[in-house]
Amino acid sequence: MTALLDAYAPTDEAELSGIVADHFRRASPLCIEGGGTRIENTAQGQRLSTARLSGVVTYSPGEMTLIARPGTPLPEIEDMLAAEGQALAFEPPDLRGILGRNGIPTLGGMVAANASGPRRLLAGACRDHLLGLRFVDGQGRILKNGGRVMKNVTGLDLSKLLAGSHGTLAILTEMVLKTLPLLPARTTLICRDLDEAQAVRLFSTALATPFEVTGAAYRDGTAYLRIEGLEKQLTYRRDRLLALLTDHDPEVLDDAATVTLWRDLRDVSHFAGLAAPLWRILTKPTEAPRITAALHTLGGQTSLDWGGGLIWYAGPGEATQIRNIATHATLIRRAGVTGPAFPPQQGATARLQQGLRQTFDPAGILNPGLMES
């Protein structure tokens, strides 16, 4: 058995299976880690790193299909795709800055967290681009689901279930992802001196058009709308949106500045370096003004993404206070806050969650305590 500091670090699927099967027999918990760059993992148990389960199995640019192992560094994947004029369309964020970490984001961590950036508005989430996977469940069984191309994906799609489960149902060993062409040009429309309610109304107006807005974010009184695509199409869509939003006197940001701006918005760089707890809140955009107003009374700062569907809050407040304001609040950076990172489930949702855990991880050994109340 190989070691990485004080952690298990299996080098192949069979070794991983053996480790998990042994812990299943002993009902001994495991704390599953990728690059450690998505959330502060407070799960109990022996550490198990997927860092050495690394490498690209196959990449077919013509078929726009990538198959890789979980420990593969995400920057390497992005560089490889860019060399072929392709990308991961859902724009996974890099949260090292806000967590103060120096690890390397991995492909497995991205899928386990269903990590999706501003372009989710148009392209969908990480799970929407996941065609299939292989994984080891909580009993040590090696299983697979899905296919290598969309037309081969039949039956129950476990990919959608495991994406976002943060290693509490299974440990991913291989993922099949759909890639898409890089968008060649981009620009941003900037509207200043808006409050949250005005920004959400602006987003609703822009997103209701056929002009394919690929980013709608807000911070510090300023709303940002991004459009991307072919140059001629981009010019037409930009001009139509400018005419639609003329009351807001929008400014236009060029291509290079747009790249920098949206990288920082994607990575929530404006909340990096702060000592305050950081919360990620999912909501209906129409609820965002009410929620942000309530959060401001606690003394913190907020920003919006996904047209108001995603709120970031950095500031004081205990877990019960935050979740009384916004039910779907996940604690990304603790900074002294105790309690479960994920919102506790109730009723039918809790029973469904418990049933899934019993099926995939009957001994409860995979990241115990991470998602439970």
PDB file of C-alpha atoms in Angstrom, residues 63-258:
ATOM      1  CA  GLU A  63     -15.575  13.329 -31.001  1.00  0.00           C
ATOM      2  CA  MET A  64     -15.237  16.050 -28.345  1.00  0.00           C
ATOM      3  CA  THR A  65     -14.849  13.400 -25.643  1.00  0.00           C
ATOM      4  CA  LEU A  66     -12.377  13.239 -22.757  1.00  0.00           C
ATOM      5  CA  ILE A  67     -11.788  10.281 -20.429  1.00  0.00           C
ATOM      6  CA  ALA A  68      -9.528  10.869 -17.429  1.00  0.00           C
ATOM      7  CA  ARG A  69      -8.865   9.760 -13.858  1.00  0.00           C
ATOM      8  CA  PRO A  70      -9.822  11.802 -10.793  1.00  0.00           C
ATOM      9  CA  GLY A  71      -6.374  12.939  -9.668  1.00  0.00           C
ATOM     10  CA  THR A  72      -5.599  14.567 -13.029  1.00  0.00           C
ATOM     11  CA  PRO A  73      -4.794  18.261 -12.412  1.00  0.00           C
ATOM     12  CA  LEU A  74      -7.533  20.447 -13.844  1.00  0.00           C
ATOM     13  CA  PRO A  75      -5.091  23.075 -15.241  1.00  0.00           C
ATOM     14  CA  GLU A  76      -3.420  20.331 -17.316  1.00  0.00           C
ATOM     15  CA  ILE A  77      -6.788  19.295 -18.727  1.00  0.00           C
ATOM     16  CA  GLU A  78      -7.690  22.879 -19.596  1.00  0.00           C
ATOM     17  CA  ASP A  79      -4.341  23.452 -21.337  1.00  0.00           C
ATOM     18  CA  MET A  80      -4.682  20.213 -23.314  1.00  0.00           C
ATOM     19  CA  LEU A  81      -8.180  21.138 -24.471  1.00  0.00           C
ATOM     20  CA  ALA A  82      -7.184  24.706 -25.339  1.00  0.00           C
ATOM     21  CA  ALA A  83      -4.411  23.400 -27.610  1.00  0.00           C
ATOM     22  CA  GLU A  84      -7.176  21.725 -29.649  1.00  0.00           C
ATOM     23  CA  GLY A  85      -9.447  24.776 -29.572  1.00  0.00           C
ATOM     24  CA  GLN A  86     -11.768  23.200 -26.994  1.00  0.00           C
ATOM     25  CA  ALA A  87     -12.778  23.714 -23.366  1.00  0.00           C
ATOM     26  CA  LEU A  88     -14.961  22.512 -20.526  1.00  0.00           C
ATOM     27  CA  ALA A  89     -18.035  24.571 -21.323  1.00  0.00           C
ATOM     28  CA  PHE A  90     -19.239  24.950 -17.721  1.00  0.00           C
ATOM     29  CA  GLU A  91     -16.200  27.027 -16.670  1.00  0.00           C
ATOM     30  CA  PRO A  92     -15.200  25.336 -13.375  1.00  0.00           C
ATOM     31  CA  PRO A  93     -14.053  27.851 -10.747  1.00  0.00           C
ATOM     32  CA  ASP A  94     -10.730  27.818  -8.938  1.00  0.00           C
ATOM     33  CA  LEU A  95     -11.412  28.406  -5.225  1.00  0.00           C
ATOM     34  CA  ARG A  96      -7.836  28.242  -3.963  1.00  0.00           C
ATOM     35  CA  GLY A  97      -7.780  31.992  -3.412  1.00  0.00           C
ATOM     36  CA  ILE A  98     -10.827  32.161  -1.173  1.00  0.00           C
ATOM     37  CA  LEU A  99      -9.768  29.050   0.774  1.00  0.00           C
ATOM     38  CA  GLY A 100      -6.132  30.092   1.116  1.00  0.00           C
ATOM     39  CA  ARG A 101      -4.970  26.749  -0.289  1.00  0.00           C
ATOM     40  CA  ASN A 102      -1.984  25.921  -2.494  1.00  0.00           C
ATOM     41  CA  GLY A 103      -3.169  22.513  -3.706  1.00  0.00           C
ATOM     42  CA  ILE A 104      -3.974  21.774  -7.339  1.00  0.00           C
ATOM     43  CA  PRO A 105      -7.638  21.466  -8.393  1.00  0.00           C
ATOM     44  CA  THR A 106      -8.344  18.018  -9.806  1.00  0.00           C
ATOM     45  CA  LEU A 107     -10.828  16.631 -12.280  1.00  0.00           C
ATOM     46  CA  GLY A 108     -12.313  14.348  -9.632  1.00  0.00           C
ATOM     47  CA  GLY A 109     -12.817  17.210  -7.197  1.00  0.00           C
ATOM     48  CA  MET A 110     -14.501  19.218  -9.933  1.00  0.00           C
ATOM     49  CA  VAL A 111     -17.015  16.431 -10.630  1.00  0.00           C
ATOM     50  CA  ALA A 112     -17.491  15.512  -6.970  1.00  0.00           C
ATOM     51  CA  ALA A 113     -18.410  19.134  -6.245  1.00  0.00           C
ATOM     52  CA  ASN A 114     -20.326  19.638  -9.523  1.00  0.00           C
ATOM     53  CA  ALA A 115     -18.165  22.757  -9.824  1.00  0.00           C
ATOM     54  CA  SER A 116     -19.712  25.158 -12.347  1.00  0.00           C
ATOM     55  CA  GLY A 117     -18.906  28.787 -13.096  1.00  0.00           C
ATOM     56  CA  PRO A 118     -20.684  31.792 -14.622  1.00  0.00           C
ATOM     57  CA  ARG A 119     -21.305  30.073 -17.979  1.00  0.00           C
ATOM     58  CA  ARG A 120     -23.696  27.660 -16.284  1.00  0.00           C
ATOM     59  CA  LEU A 121     -26.398  30.125 -17.354  1.00  0.00           C
ATOM     60  CA  LEU A 122     -26.061  28.981 -20.961  1.00  0.00           C
ATOM     61  CA  ALA A 123     -24.037  25.759 -20.965  1.00  0.00           C
ATOM     62  CA  GLY A 124     -25.444  24.032 -17.887  1.00  0.00           C
ATOM     63  CA  ALA A 125     -23.607  22.521 -14.929  1.00  0.00           C
ATOM     64  CA  CYS A 126     -20.698  20.085 -14.770  1.00  0.00           C
ATOM     65  CA  ARG A 127     -23.095  17.129 -14.386  1.00  0.00           C
ATOM     66  CA  ASP A 128     -24.783  18.050 -17.679  1.00  0.00           C
ATOM     67  CA  HIS A 129     -21.508  17.342 -19.514  1.00  0.00           C
ATOM     68  CA  LEU A 130     -20.716  14.090 -17.719  1.00  0.00           C
ATOM     69  CA  LEU A 131     -21.363  11.120 -20.040  1.00  0.00           C
ATOM     70  CA  GLY A 132     -20.215   8.290 -17.812  1.00  0.00           C
ATOM     71  CA  LEU A 133     -17.951   7.216 -14.991  1.00  0.00           C
ATOM     72  CA  ARG A 134     -16.329   4.397 -13.069  1.00  0.00           C
ATOM     73  CA  PHE A 135     -16.311   4.410  -9.278  1.00  0.00           C
ATOM     74  CA  VAL A 136     -15.724   2.406  -6.116  1.00  0.00           C
ATOM     75  CA  ASP A 137     -18.687   2.321  -3.744  1.00  0.00           C
ATOM     76  CA  GLY A 138     -18.632   2.105   0.046  1.00  0.00           C
ATOM     77  CA  GLN A 139     -18.288  -1.679  -0.029  1.00  0.00           C
ATOM     78  CA  GLY A 140     -15.243  -1.581  -2.299  1.00  0.00           C
ATOM     79  CA  ARG A 141     -17.128  -2.711  -5.410  1.00  0.00           C
ATOM     80  CA  ILE A 142     -15.892  -1.373  -8.765  1.00  0.00           C
ATOM     81  CA  LEU A 143     -18.864  -0.146 -10.789  1.00  0.00           C
ATOM     82  CA  LYS A 144     -19.416   1.798 -13.995  1.00  0.00           C
ATOM     83  CA  ASN A 145     -22.282   3.758 -15.515  1.00  0.00           C
ATOM     84  CA  GLY A 146     -22.960   5.606 -18.754  1.00  0.00           C
ATOM     85  CA  GLY A 147     -20.961   5.514 -21.966  1.00  0.00           C
ATOM     86  CA  ARG A 148     -18.325   7.274 -24.001  1.00  0.00           C
ATOM     87  CA  VAL A 149     -20.742   9.112 -26.272  1.00  0.00           C
ATOM     88  CA  MET A 150     -24.169  10.595 -25.571  1.00  0.00           C
ATOM     89  CA  LYS A 151     -26.109   8.063 -27.671  1.00  0.00           C
ATOM     90  CA  ASN A 152     -24.689   5.189 -25.596  1.00  0.00           C
ATOM     91  CA  VAL A 153     -25.920   6.590 -22.270  1.00  0.00           C
ATOM     92  CA  THR A 154     -28.880   4.406 -21.306  1.00  0.00           C
ATOM     93  CA  GLY A 155     -30.559   3.300 -18.098  1.00  0.00           C
ATOM     94  CA  LEU A 156     -30.330   5.067 -14.753  1.00  0.00           C
ATOM     95  CA  ASP A 157     -27.844   7.929 -15.077  1.00  0.00           C
ATOM     96  CA  LEU A 158     -25.783   7.679 -11.902  1.00  0.00           C
ATOM     97  CA  SER A 159     -23.410  10.345 -13.215  1.00  0.00           C
ATOM     98  CA  LYS A 160     -25.963  13.030 -12.399  1.00  0.00           C
ATOM     99  CA  LEU A 161     -26.358  11.599  -8.905  1.00  0.00           C
ATOM    100  CA  LEU A 162     -22.684  11.289  -8.026  1.00  0.00           C
ATOM    101  CA  ALA A 163     -21.750  14.723  -9.391  1.00  0.00           C
ATOM    102  CA  GLY A 164     -22.109  16.995  -6.388  1.00  0.00           C
ATOM    103  CA  SER A 165     -22.092  14.202  -3.781  1.00  0.00           C
ATOM    104  CA  HIS A 166     -18.633  15.270  -2.496  1.00  0.00           C
ATOM    105  CA  GLY A 167     -17.352  11.726  -2.094  1.00  0.00           C
ATOM    106  CA  THR A 168     -20.121  10.658   0.295  1.00  0.00           C
ATOM    107  CA  LEU A 169     -21.593   7.992  -2.009  1.00  0.00           C
ATOM    108  CA  ALA A 170     -18.584   6.711  -3.963  1.00  0.00           C
ATOM    109  CA  ILE A 171     -14.994   7.444  -4.949  1.00  0.00           C
ATOM    110  CA  LEU A 172     -14.681   8.307  -8.625  1.00  0.00           C
ATOM    111  CA  THR A 173     -11.960   6.503 -10.578  1.00  0.00           C
ATOM    112  CA  GLU A 174     -12.660   7.500 -14.183  1.00  0.00           C
ATOM    113  CA  MET A 175     -14.855  10.161 -15.812  1.00  0.00           C
ATOM    114  CA  VAL A 176     -16.113  10.668 -19.366  1.00  0.00           C
ATOM    115  CA  LEU A 177     -16.724  14.318 -20.176  1.00  0.00           C
ATOM    116  CA  LYS A 178     -18.100  16.082 -23.211  1.00  0.00           C
ATOM    117  CA  THR A 179     -15.970  19.004 -24.444  1.00  0.00           C
ATOM    118  CA  LEU A 180     -17.032  21.930 -26.618  1.00  0.00           C
ATOM    119  CA  PRO A 181     -15.246  24.392 -28.922  1.00  0.00           C
ATOM    120  CA  LEU A 182     -13.679  27.452 -27.370  1.00  0.00           C
ATOM    121  CA  LEU A 183     -15.712  30.595 -27.954  1.00  0.00           C
ATOM    122  CA  PRO A 184     -13.425  32.860 -30.023  1.00  0.00           C
ATOM    123  CA  ALA A 185     -14.550  36.342 -28.934  1.00  0.00           C
ATOM    124  CA  ARG A 186     -16.193  37.973 -25.939  1.00  0.00           C
ATOM    125  CA  THR A 187     -17.276  41.293 -24.483  1.00  0.00           C
ATOM    126  CA  THR A 188     -18.955  42.577 -21.329  1.00  0.00           C
ATOM    127  CA  LEU A 189     -21.631  45.216 -20.802  1.00  0.00           C
ATOM    128  CA  ILE A 190     -21.259  47.087 -17.507  1.00  0.00           C
ATOM    129  CA  CYS A 191     -24.138  48.894 -15.771  1.00  0.00           C
ATOM    130  CA  ARG A 192     -23.266  50.900 -12.684  1.00  0.00           C
ATOM    131  CA  ASP A 193     -25.051  52.384  -9.679  1.00  0.00           C
ATOM    132  CA  LEU A 194     -27.572  49.587  -9.239  1.00  0.00           C
ATOM    133  CA  ASP A 195     -28.867  47.863  -6.136  1.00  0.00           C
ATOM    134  CA  GLU A 196     -29.550  44.126  -6.033  1.00  0.00           C
ATOM    135  CA  ALA A 197     -33.196  44.432  -7.028  1.00  0.00           C
ATOM    136  CA  GLN A 198     -32.333  46.608 -10.034  1.00  0.00           C
ATOM    137  CA  ALA A 199     -29.552  44.224 -11.049  1.00  0.00           C
ATOM    138  CA  VAL A 200     -31.844  41.189 -10.928  1.00  0.00           C
ATOM    139  CA  ARG A 201     -34.443  42.995 -13.064  1.00  0.00           C
ATOM    140  CA  LEU A 202     -31.711  43.865 -15.560  1.00  0.00           C
ATOM    141  CA  PHE A 203     -30.547  40.246 -15.630  1.00  0.00           C
ATOM    142  CA  SER A 204     -34.099  39.025 -16.172  1.00  0.00           C
ATOM    143  CA  THR A 205     -34.509  41.374 -19.105  1.00  0.00           C
ATOM    144  CA  ALA A 206     -31.222  40.385 -20.744  1.00  0.00           C
ATOM    145  CA  LEU A 207     -31.622  36.651 -20.148  1.00  0.00           C
ATOM    146  CA  ALA A 208     -35.091  36.674 -21.677  1.00  0.00           C
ATOM    147  CA  THR A 209     -33.616  37.747 -25.039  1.00  0.00           C
ATOM    148  CA  PRO A 210     -32.256  35.403 -27.733  1.00  0.00           C
ATOM    149  CA  PHE A 211     -28.812  37.032 -27.489  1.00  0.00           C
ATOM    150  CA  GLU A 212     -27.197  34.211 -25.469  1.00  0.00           C
ATOM    151  CA  VAL A 213     -25.835  35.948 -22.396  1.00  0.00           C
ATOM    152  CA  THR A 214     -23.113  33.701 -20.938  1.00  0.00           C
ATOM    153  CA  GLY A 215     -22.558  35.547 -17.671  1.00  0.00           C
ATOM    154  CA  ALA A 216     -24.697  37.735 -15.394  1.00  0.00           C
ATOM    155  CA  ALA A 217     -22.983  38.832 -12.169  1.00  0.00           C
ATOM    156  CA  TYR A 218     -23.168  41.708  -9.683  1.00  0.00           C
ATOM    157  CA  ARG A 219     -20.962  43.175  -6.991  1.00  0.00           C
ATOM    158  CA  ASP A 220     -20.382  46.559  -5.352  1.00  0.00           C
ATOM    159  CA  GLY A 221     -23.267  48.269  -7.143  1.00  0.00           C
ATOM    160  CA  THR A 222     -22.239  47.134 -10.635  1.00  0.00           C
ATOM    161  CA  ALA A 223     -23.921  44.568 -12.901  1.00  0.00           C
ATOM    162  CA  TYR A 224     -21.974  42.663 -15.554  1.00  0.00           C
ATOM    163  CA  LEU A 225     -23.374  40.922 -18.637  1.00  0.00           C
ATOM    164  CA  ARG A 226     -21.084  38.788 -20.785  1.00  0.00           C
ATOM    165  CA  ILE A 227     -21.658  37.619 -24.344  1.00  0.00           C
ATOM    166  CA  GLU A 228     -19.360  35.283 -26.301  1.00  0.00           C
ATOM    167  CA  GLY A 229     -19.183  33.798 -29.763  1.00  0.00           C
ATOM    168  CA  LEU A 230     -18.109  34.505 -33.340  1.00  0.00           C
ATOM    169  CA  GLU A 231     -17.048  38.092 -33.976  1.00  0.00           C
ATOM    170  CA  LYS A 232     -19.864  39.061 -36.355  1.00  0.00           C
ATOM    171  CA  GLN A 233     -22.506  37.455 -34.173  1.00  0.00           C
ATOM    172  CA  LEU A 234     -20.999  39.084 -31.109  1.00  0.00           C
ATOM    173  CA  THR A 235     -21.212  42.565 -32.613  1.00  0.00           C
ATOM    174  CA  TYR A 236     -24.865  42.120 -33.528  1.00  0.00           C
ATOM    175  CA  ARG A 237     -25.839  40.751 -30.117  1.00  0.00           C
ATOM    176  CA  ARG A 238     -23.864  43.445 -28.293  1.00  0.00           C
ATOM    177  CA  ASP A 239     -25.563  46.227 -30.227  1.00  0.00           C
ATOM    178  CA  ARG A 240     -29.025  44.768 -29.625  1.00  0.00           C
ATOM    179  CA  LEU A 241     -28.392  44.498 -25.908  1.00  0.00           C
ATOM    180  CA  LEU A 242     -26.993  48.041 -25.771  1.00  0.00           C
ATOM    181  CA  ALA A 243     -30.190  49.303 -27.373  1.00  0.00           C
ATOM    182  CA  LEU A 244     -32.309  47.303 -24.950  1.00  0.00           C
ATOM    183  CA  LEU A 245     -30.431  48.590 -21.890  1.00  0.00           C
ATOM    184  CA  THR A 246     -29.974  52.190 -22.974  1.00  0.00           C
ATOM    185  CA  ASP A 247     -31.627  53.503 -19.778  1.00  0.00           C
ATOM    186  CA  HIS A 248     -28.702  52.074 -17.794  1.00  0.00           C
ATOM    187  CA  ASP A 249     -26.049  53.771 -19.964  1.00  0.00           C
ATOM    188  CA  PRO A 250     -23.955  50.575 -20.291  1.00  0.00           C
ATOM    189  CA  GLU A 251     -20.207  50.598 -20.846  1.00  0.00           C
ATOM    190  CA  VAL A 252     -18.474  48.047 -23.098  1.00  0.00           C
ATOM    191  CA  LEU A 253     -15.431  46.068 -21.991  1.00  0.00           C
ATOM    192  CA  ASP A 254     -13.020  44.638 -24.567  1.00  0.00           C
ATOM    193  CA  ASP A 255     -11.996  41.006 -25.008  1.00  0.00           C
ATOM    194  CA  ALA A 256      -8.843  40.963 -22.861  1.00  0.00           C
ATOM    195  CA  ALA A 257     -10.418  42.860 -19.985  1.00  0.00           C
ATOM    196  CA  THR A 258     -13.464  40.580 -20.175  1.00  0.00           C
TER     197      THR A 258
END
